[in-house]
């Protein structure tokens, strides 16, 4: 295997957790619920199509302003990388980055086998692998870890601490399973059958039936990156030692990720109030050797064949393990994290595009001066976008060419109010990132194993906190796109351009 890099990063999941590396966008994550909210591009003076004066010719070797290389650069995905870590080369369009999981360490401590290089396919990351070795302890992984695993195939491995934590919590579950006292999720049924005691001989079949009955999604397959993010996030929770699963369950899921085997998860099927039951059940089916999945090249093949080729043994689920695999918000959280990663880039690009539009439409940069923003309306996002737009237009000969003898009072809303809309998106993004970070630090399962070994029912699987911010993020994104469309319309209208 060539091109393998190992880098120890101070990122891990409690109590040993998962780790990953630098993100490279593969394809944008879908923002659910995005609706078009029209923005009226008002012309406050009603100029009626009076043409603007042509700019004076530029005597330099290249145009001024945003096209002269002085525009603010959009920060790359490694902008927030750990300063102590060595920068890793970004995979090219045909590379195959891979992530490793904290508790899965191949014999001898070496990296797990790489997926052979293949031509990239729709929704698949490149095939050259980068390994991230995890060490130490931390409460949770990072958003960058999720993006790395989902989009760049960074291999994952499971730490010894996580393996020990899972074994310890499993011992408590086994003790409950042999107890004469019924325990929900361990020796009872689910839902309406929560009070019914299940005999030991029927419990394996009960776990299998739970997964099969909930793998009821419909519609088109979900994007590969979303499924991988969901699997990685569920794996993070399993490695916390609070779900009561055996280490082999987590190791098998990590092996699926590292082999590039992706379950086919359908778009519709879960309501969110009970977490991502249907999507996670589709993933759990593959662990059991059932369901539908694609290989690293995106080719759908029989699951037993995929597992055999990768040297992965199907798991026979035991008490509590079916619940642990599907009681989570990992699909929602994965989509939110991928959306945040995309929007962070898009909003930076939107600032530069807006500045270029101001220049092209012979607008003024006077509305972007700092005196008009933080002192008068201290929204952080607005201040940032205004500063970026002003910097992008600094030194523009086109803007300077019509500062004199221009009878217009002010520009249209789509130019003048660009920092307010982009800034509103930035502030919304900040809140969404806060919610995502909190959810990343969570350990969601029902019932869950507490520090004192109690198994306690709860309602943490409810997806409301994530669903709210996903819808919230869609609103300013739609407005930003609508305002951009209004500028395009203005440029294409000979009466206003």
XYZ file of C-alpha atoms in Angstrom:
497
model
C 0.000 0.000 0.000
C 1.426 3.370 -0.961
C 0.730 6.853 0.228
C -0.104 5.804 3.797
C 0.590 8.458 6.404
C 0.329 8.124 10.143
C -0.188 11.153 12.311
C -0.909 11.240 16.027
C -3.473 13.911 16.789
C -4.647 14.985 20.256
C -8.239 14.062 19.404
C -10.037 11.074 20.800
C -13.370 9.966 22.067
C -14.088 9.275 25.679
C -12.608 7.159 27.128
C -10.149 6.661 24.284
C -12.248 7.359 21.299
C -12.016 8.049 17.618
C -9.786 10.326 15.671
C -9.423 11.687 12.191
C -7.626 14.226 9.981
C -8.047 17.216 7.629
C -11.249 17.508 5.569
C -11.462 17.671 1.787
C -14.883 18.408 0.343
C -16.268 15.591 -1.789
C -19.777 16.827 -2.422
C -22.046 19.209 -0.561
C -24.330 17.847 2.128
C -28.022 18.264 1.576
C -29.778 20.902 3.608
C -33.225 19.500 4.384
C -36.221 21.775 4.191
C -34.626 24.554 2.148
C -37.352 26.728 0.711
C -36.906 29.703 -1.605
C -37.752 32.930 0.117
C -37.795 35.687 -2.465
C -35.791 38.839 -1.814
C -37.021 41.939 -3.578
C -34.144 43.857 -5.109
C -35.392 47.357 -4.554
C -34.003 50.336 -6.368
C -34.614 53.178 -3.876
C -34.322 55.879 -6.492
C -36.230 54.140 -9.240
C -33.571 55.084 -11.725
C -35.617 53.685 -14.554
C -32.670 52.174 -16.306
C -30.331 55.126 -16.472
C -27.015 53.618 -17.514
C -24.120 53.980 -15.144
C -20.945 55.679 -16.322
C -18.278 53.429 -17.743
C -15.196 53.073 -15.539
C -11.956 54.674 -16.575
C -9.600 52.327 -18.345
C -7.164 50.529 -16.115
C -3.597 51.302 -17.002
C -2.137 48.462 -15.004
C -1.254 45.028 -16.267
C -4.380 43.521 -14.761
C -7.744 44.656 -13.399
C -7.882 46.139 -9.925
C -9.908 45.039 -6.923
C -11.081 41.532 -6.415
C -9.434 40.380 -9.580
C -5.961 41.624 -8.682
C -5.307 38.984 -6.078
C -5.991 41.246 -3.101
C -9.402 39.837 -2.280
C -9.670 37.989 1.006
C -8.819 34.333 0.586
C -11.398 31.803 1.708
C -9.892 29.887 4.634
C -9.089 26.307 3.808
C -10.476 23.371 5.753
C -7.235 23.080 7.690
C -7.508 26.616 9.057
C -8.369 25.317 12.509
C -5.957 22.389 12.554
C -4.008 21.683 15.687
C -0.947 23.978 15.515
C 1.245 21.282 16.977
C 0.476 18.724 14.320
C 2.434 18.400 11.117
C 0.450 19.467 8.032
C -0.587 16.559 5.886
C -0.788 16.721 2.090
C -4.330 17.137 0.872
C -5.576 14.217 -1.223
C -6.061 15.020 -4.876
C -9.139 14.260 -6.911
C -8.070 10.650 -7.309
C -6.566 10.068 -3.892
C -8.110 7.774 -1.327
C -7.901 9.244 2.185
C -9.076 6.890 4.896
C -9.797 7.280 8.604
C -9.105 4.927 11.450
C -11.151 4.222 14.514
C -9.942 4.385 18.126
C -10.606 0.887 19.281
C -9.821 -1.131 16.181
C -6.108 -1.898 15.988
C -4.928 -4.630 13.605
C -2.606 -7.337 14.826
C 0.847 -5.943 15.439
C -0.497 -2.417 15.733
C -0.099 -1.746 12.033
C -2.608 0.028 9.835
C -5.584 -1.883 8.588
C -5.525 -3.012 4.995
C -6.160 -0.332 2.441
C -8.967 -0.509 -0.054
C -7.420 -0.986 -3.502
C -7.421 2.152 -5.622
C -10.377 2.542 -7.902
C -11.757 5.200 -10.142
C -13.773 7.721 -8.106
C -17.531 7.426 -8.383
C -20.476 9.673 -7.610
C -20.504 10.447 -3.916
C -17.379 8.469 -3.146
C -14.126 9.827 -1.836
C -10.816 9.051 -3.469
C -9.047 5.855 -2.584
C -5.629 6.803 -1.239
C -5.677 6.301 2.507
C -4.415 8.498 5.298
C -4.363 6.974 8.750
C -5.021 8.889 11.924
C -3.836 7.154 15.053
C -5.751 8.008 18.215
C -4.324 8.308 21.693
C -5.248 9.863 25.014
C -8.730 10.663 26.230
C -11.231 13.398 25.434
C -14.971 13.839 25.821
C -15.727 13.579 22.098
C -14.457 13.724 18.564
C -14.502 16.865 16.466
C -16.480 18.037 13.486
C -13.295 17.738 11.431
C -13.057 14.066 12.410
C -16.551 13.431 11.097
C -15.820 15.174 7.788
C -12.569 13.258 7.410
C -14.207 9.881 7.849
C -17.263 10.749 5.793
C -15.557 12.377 2.823
C -11.921 11.404 2.857
C -12.018 7.761 3.946
C -9.594 8.406 6.785
C -9.199 5.045 8.514
C -10.433 4.659 12.076
C -9.054 2.601 14.901
C -10.311 2.011 18.436
C -8.134 2.702 21.452
C -7.397 0.166 24.120
C -9.139 2.397 26.662
C -12.340 2.199 24.658
C -12.103 -1.574 24.351
C -11.725 -1.885 28.099
C -14.613 0.490 28.780
C -16.901 -1.485 26.466
C -15.887 -4.774 28.068
C -16.556 -3.384 31.541
C -20.028 -2.084 30.697
C -20.819 -5.315 28.874
C -20.060 -7.255 32.047
C -22.814 -5.292 33.796
C -25.255 -6.081 30.972
C -24.395 -9.776 31.126
C -25.041 -9.764 34.861
C -28.441 -8.166 34.287
C -29.206 -10.690 31.557
C -28.704 -13.552 34.016
C -30.652 -11.858 36.783
C -34.158 -12.949 37.689
C -35.247 -9.283 37.687
C -36.454 -8.148 34.238
C -34.436 -5.236 32.793
C -35.758 -3.181 29.872
C -33.838 -3.747 26.669
C -31.878 -6.618 28.186
C -34.384 -9.274 29.215
C -37.657 -7.649 28.105
C -39.369 -6.682 24.884
C -39.584 -3.147 23.495
C -42.306 -0.544 23.253
C -45.657 -2.039 24.199
C -43.831 -5.253 25.163
C -41.481 -3.494 27.580
C -42.960 -5.378 30.531
C -42.788 -8.794 28.904
C -39.933 -11.015 30.035
C -38.053 -12.671 27.175
C -36.473 -16.058 27.743
C -32.697 -16.285 27.118
C -33.248 -18.623 24.172
C -35.284 -15.970 22.343
C -33.166 -12.881 22.985
C -30.839 -13.212 20.008
C -33.832 -13.566 17.721
C -35.450 -10.565 19.431
C -32.446 -8.342 18.661
C -32.415 -9.564 15.076
C -36.134 -8.926 14.699
C -35.777 -5.441 16.172
C -33.280 -4.455 13.494
C -35.184 -6.075 10.640
C -38.487 -4.502 11.601
C -37.048 -0.992 11.803
C -35.025 -1.167 8.570
C -38.059 0.090 6.705
C -36.755 3.110 4.825
C -37.962 4.063 1.341
C -36.894 6.365 -1.449
C -33.512 7.042 -3.020
C -30.293 6.009 -1.297
C -28.776 8.608 1.011
C -25.405 10.048 -0.007
C -22.409 7.920 0.852
C -20.829 10.648 2.957
C -23.947 10.955 5.108
C -24.029 7.217 5.770
C -20.338 7.157 6.678
C -20.786 10.125 9.001
C -23.717 8.375 10.648
C -21.738 5.161 11.134
C -18.750 7.000 12.572
C -20.930 8.924 15.025
C -22.699 5.769 16.184
C -19.295 4.122 16.534
C -18.185 7.059 18.695
C -21.078 6.382 21.047
C -20.446 2.646 21.163
C -16.823 3.334 22.127
C -17.911 5.469 25.069
C -18.619 2.374 27.131
C -22.104 3.586 27.983
C -24.119 1.421 25.618
C -23.275 -2.034 26.949
C -22.249 -3.561 23.620
C -19.429 -6.044 23.277
C -16.199 -4.672 21.785
C -16.680 -6.888 18.723
C -19.731 -4.869 17.690
C -17.730 -1.631 17.574
C -14.767 -3.345 15.939
C -16.990 -4.699 13.189
C -18.474 -1.291 12.459
C -14.979 0.213 12.324
C -13.939 -2.562 9.954
C -16.843 -1.735 7.639
C -15.769 1.904 7.511
C -12.151 1.014 6.825
C -13.111 -1.450 4.100
C -15.231 1.162 2.353
C -18.408 -0.913 2.724
C -21.360 1.458 2.858
C -24.891 0.301 3.750
C -27.675 1.456 1.444
C -29.773 3.759 3.605
C -33.022 5.045 2.153
C -33.994 8.689 2.293
C -37.348 8.381 4.055
C -38.451 6.361 7.041
C -37.636 8.021 10.354
C -39.570 10.767 12.121
C -36.755 12.063 14.274
C -38.724 12.009 17.523
C -37.341 8.507 18.075
C -33.958 9.290 16.623
C -32.705 7.797 13.366
C -34.189 4.346 13.856
C -34.692 3.390 10.203
C -31.344 4.694 8.864
C -29.355 3.184 11.720
C -31.223 -0.106 11.345
C -30.150 -0.262 7.695
C -26.558 0.047 8.891
C -27.049 -2.542 11.639
C -28.415 -5.035 9.093
C -25.067 -5.012 7.309
C -23.259 -5.761 10.576
C -25.527 -8.795 10.821
C -24.607 -9.880 7.279
C -27.937 -8.809 5.810
C -29.439 -5.823 3.995
C -27.979 -3.927 1.061
C -24.588 -2.272 0.688
C -22.051 -1.039 -1.851
C -18.316 -1.591 -1.996
C -15.601 1.060 -2.010
C -16.180 1.618 -5.739
C -19.892 2.220 -5.222
C -20.959 -1.103 -6.734
C -23.871 -2.822 -4.998
C -23.006 -6.403 -4.137
C -24.422 -9.070 -1.804
C -23.520 -8.232 1.772
C -22.129 -11.710 2.616
C -19.803 -11.390 -0.374
C -18.660 -7.915 0.682
C -17.922 -9.070 4.206
C -16.100 -12.179 3.024
C -13.880 -10.195 0.658
C -12.965 -7.811 3.480
C -12.384 -10.613 5.985
C -15.186 -9.355 8.243
C -17.378 -11.766 10.204
C -21.046 -10.911 10.629
C -22.123 -10.168 14.208
C -24.813 -12.113 16.043
C -26.377 -9.503 18.306
C -26.940 -10.234 21.967
C -28.921 -8.556 24.731
C -29.170 -4.763 24.470
C -27.009 -4.543 21.330
C -29.842 -4.013 18.865
C -31.090 -1.032 20.837
C -27.568 0.382 21.149
C -27.097 0.319 17.381
C -30.242 2.276 16.491
C -31.058 4.609 19.414
C -29.286 7.749 18.272
C -29.413 11.002 16.329
C -26.343 10.178 14.267
C -27.930 10.616 10.833
C -29.241 14.071 11.679
C -26.000 15.097 13.341
C -23.924 13.819 10.433
C -25.943 15.875 7.964
C -25.647 18.951 10.188
C -21.874 18.641 10.506
C -21.410 18.176 6.757
C -23.725 21.100 6.055
C -21.797 23.326 8.460
C -18.526 22.406 6.735
C -19.972 23.351 3.349
C -21.655 26.550 4.478
C -18.462 27.760 6.176
C -16.848 27.764 2.735
C -19.901 29.038 0.890
C -20.404 32.101 3.071
C -16.777 33.143 2.572
C -17.175 32.730 -1.174
C -20.457 34.659 -1.040
C -18.679 37.684 0.447
C -16.194 37.773 -2.425
C -18.946 37.231 -5.014
C -20.984 40.064 -3.526
C -17.959 42.377 -3.635
C -17.330 41.471 -7.278
C -20.977 42.192 -8.032
C -20.678 45.629 -6.421
C -17.685 46.314 -8.616
C -19.347 44.995 -11.787
C -22.524 47.006 -11.188
C -20.525 50.145 -10.423
C -21.675 50.208 -6.827
C -20.006 51.865 -3.874
C -17.909 50.329 -1.127
C -18.769 53.160 1.267
C -21.546 51.071 2.864
C -19.000 48.511 4.057
C -16.858 50.827 6.213
C -16.497 49.593 9.813
C -18.128 52.699 11.339
C -21.464 51.558 9.924
C -21.425 48.085 11.392
C -20.053 47.055 14.780
C -20.574 50.463 16.455
C -24.125 50.813 15.132
C -25.319 47.215 14.838
C -22.999 44.832 16.667
C -23.905 41.543 15.027
C -20.575 39.687 14.721
C -21.381 38.035 11.407
C -22.362 41.311 9.759
C -19.147 42.951 10.918
C -17.066 40.107 9.494
C -18.796 40.059 6.103
C -18.665 43.844 5.730
C -14.938 43.833 6.506
C -14.314 41.069 3.984
C -16.240 42.870 1.259
C -14.449 46.143 1.968
C -11.078 44.403 1.846
C -11.960 42.700 -1.414
C -12.750 46.071 -3.025
C -9.714 47.872 -1.625
C -7.753 49.561 -4.377
C -10.322 48.817 -7.076
C -9.920 51.190 -9.983
C -13.440 50.376 -11.099
C -14.937 51.509 -7.800
C -12.758 54.610 -7.799
C -13.720 55.500 -11.371
C -17.245 56.613 -10.500
C -16.818 58.145 -7.055
C -17.087 61.578 -8.649
C -19.972 62.859 -10.781
C -22.269 59.946 -9.887
C -25.778 61.225 -9.172
C -27.010 58.050 -7.462
C -27.754 58.252 -3.755
C -27.454 54.579 -2.855
C -27.256 51.102 -4.333
C -29.958 48.476 -4.531
C -30.665 46.233 -1.555
C -28.915 43.238 -3.095
C -25.646 45.207 -3.043
C -26.021 47.502 -0.073
C -27.453 44.886 2.306
C -25.179 42.004 1.370
C -23.257 42.067 4.712
C -26.501 42.001 6.691
C -27.739 38.847 4.944
C -24.393 37.045 4.814
C -23.738 38.129 8.390
C -27.062 36.728 9.511
C -26.034 33.424 7.976
C -22.713 33.581 9.799
C -24.417 34.115 13.149
C -26.867 31.305 12.425
C -23.925 29.090 11.526
C -22.289 29.907 14.857
C -25.374 28.734 16.711
C -25.628 25.587 14.573
C -21.989 24.768 15.279
C -22.612 25.197 19.010
C -25.494 22.714 18.885
C -23.410 20.301 16.804
C -20.532 20.471 19.290
C -22.887 19.772 22.179
C -24.372 16.789 20.382
C -20.886 15.524 19.543
C -20.110 15.542 23.254
C -23.267 13.541 23.977
C -23.614 9.801 24.489
C -27.076 8.877 23.250
C -28.675 5.527 23.868
C -31.787 4.206 25.562
C -31.387 2.657 28.012
C -27.898 3.947 28.814
C -25.261 2.624 31.213
C -24.450 5.228 33.875
C -21.153 5.651 35.718
C -22.463 3.655 38.676
C -23.420 0.740 36.359
C -27.139 1.491 36.510
C -29.055 0.978 33.273
C -31.443 3.913 32.944
C -34.167 4.787 30.442
C -34.211 8.316 29.040
C -35.415 10.450 26.139
C -32.102 11.711 24.792
C -32.729 10.055 21.431
C -35.204 12.799 20.484
C -33.872 14.718 17.515
C -35.485 18.100 18.237
C -32.311 20.110 19.025
C -30.657 19.065 15.758
C -33.783 19.281 13.615
C -34.426 22.844 14.739
C -31.005 24.125 13.711
C -31.091 22.239 10.399
C -34.281 24.108 9.518
C -32.824 27.311 10.952
C -29.719 27.010 8.762
C -31.830 26.476 5.660
C -33.591 29.844 6.093
C -30.588 32.203 5.739
C -29.057 29.925 3.112
C -32.158 30.393 0.980
C -32.051 34.148 1.534
C -28.381 34.344 0.613
C -29.039 32.448 -2.605
C -32.074 34.597 -3.381
C -30.104 37.817 -2.930
C -27.371 36.464 -5.183
C -29.996 35.671 -7.821
C -31.266 39.273 -7.604
C -27.768 40.572 -8.361
C -27.525 38.201 -11.321
C -30.872 39.455 -12.596
C -29.671 43.047 -12.262
C -26.481 42.342 -14.185
C -28.425 40.678 -17.011
C -30.911 43.552 -17.299
C -29.538 46.160 -19.721
C -31.636 48.856 -18.076
C -30.021 48.380 -14.706
C -26.579 46.976 -15.473
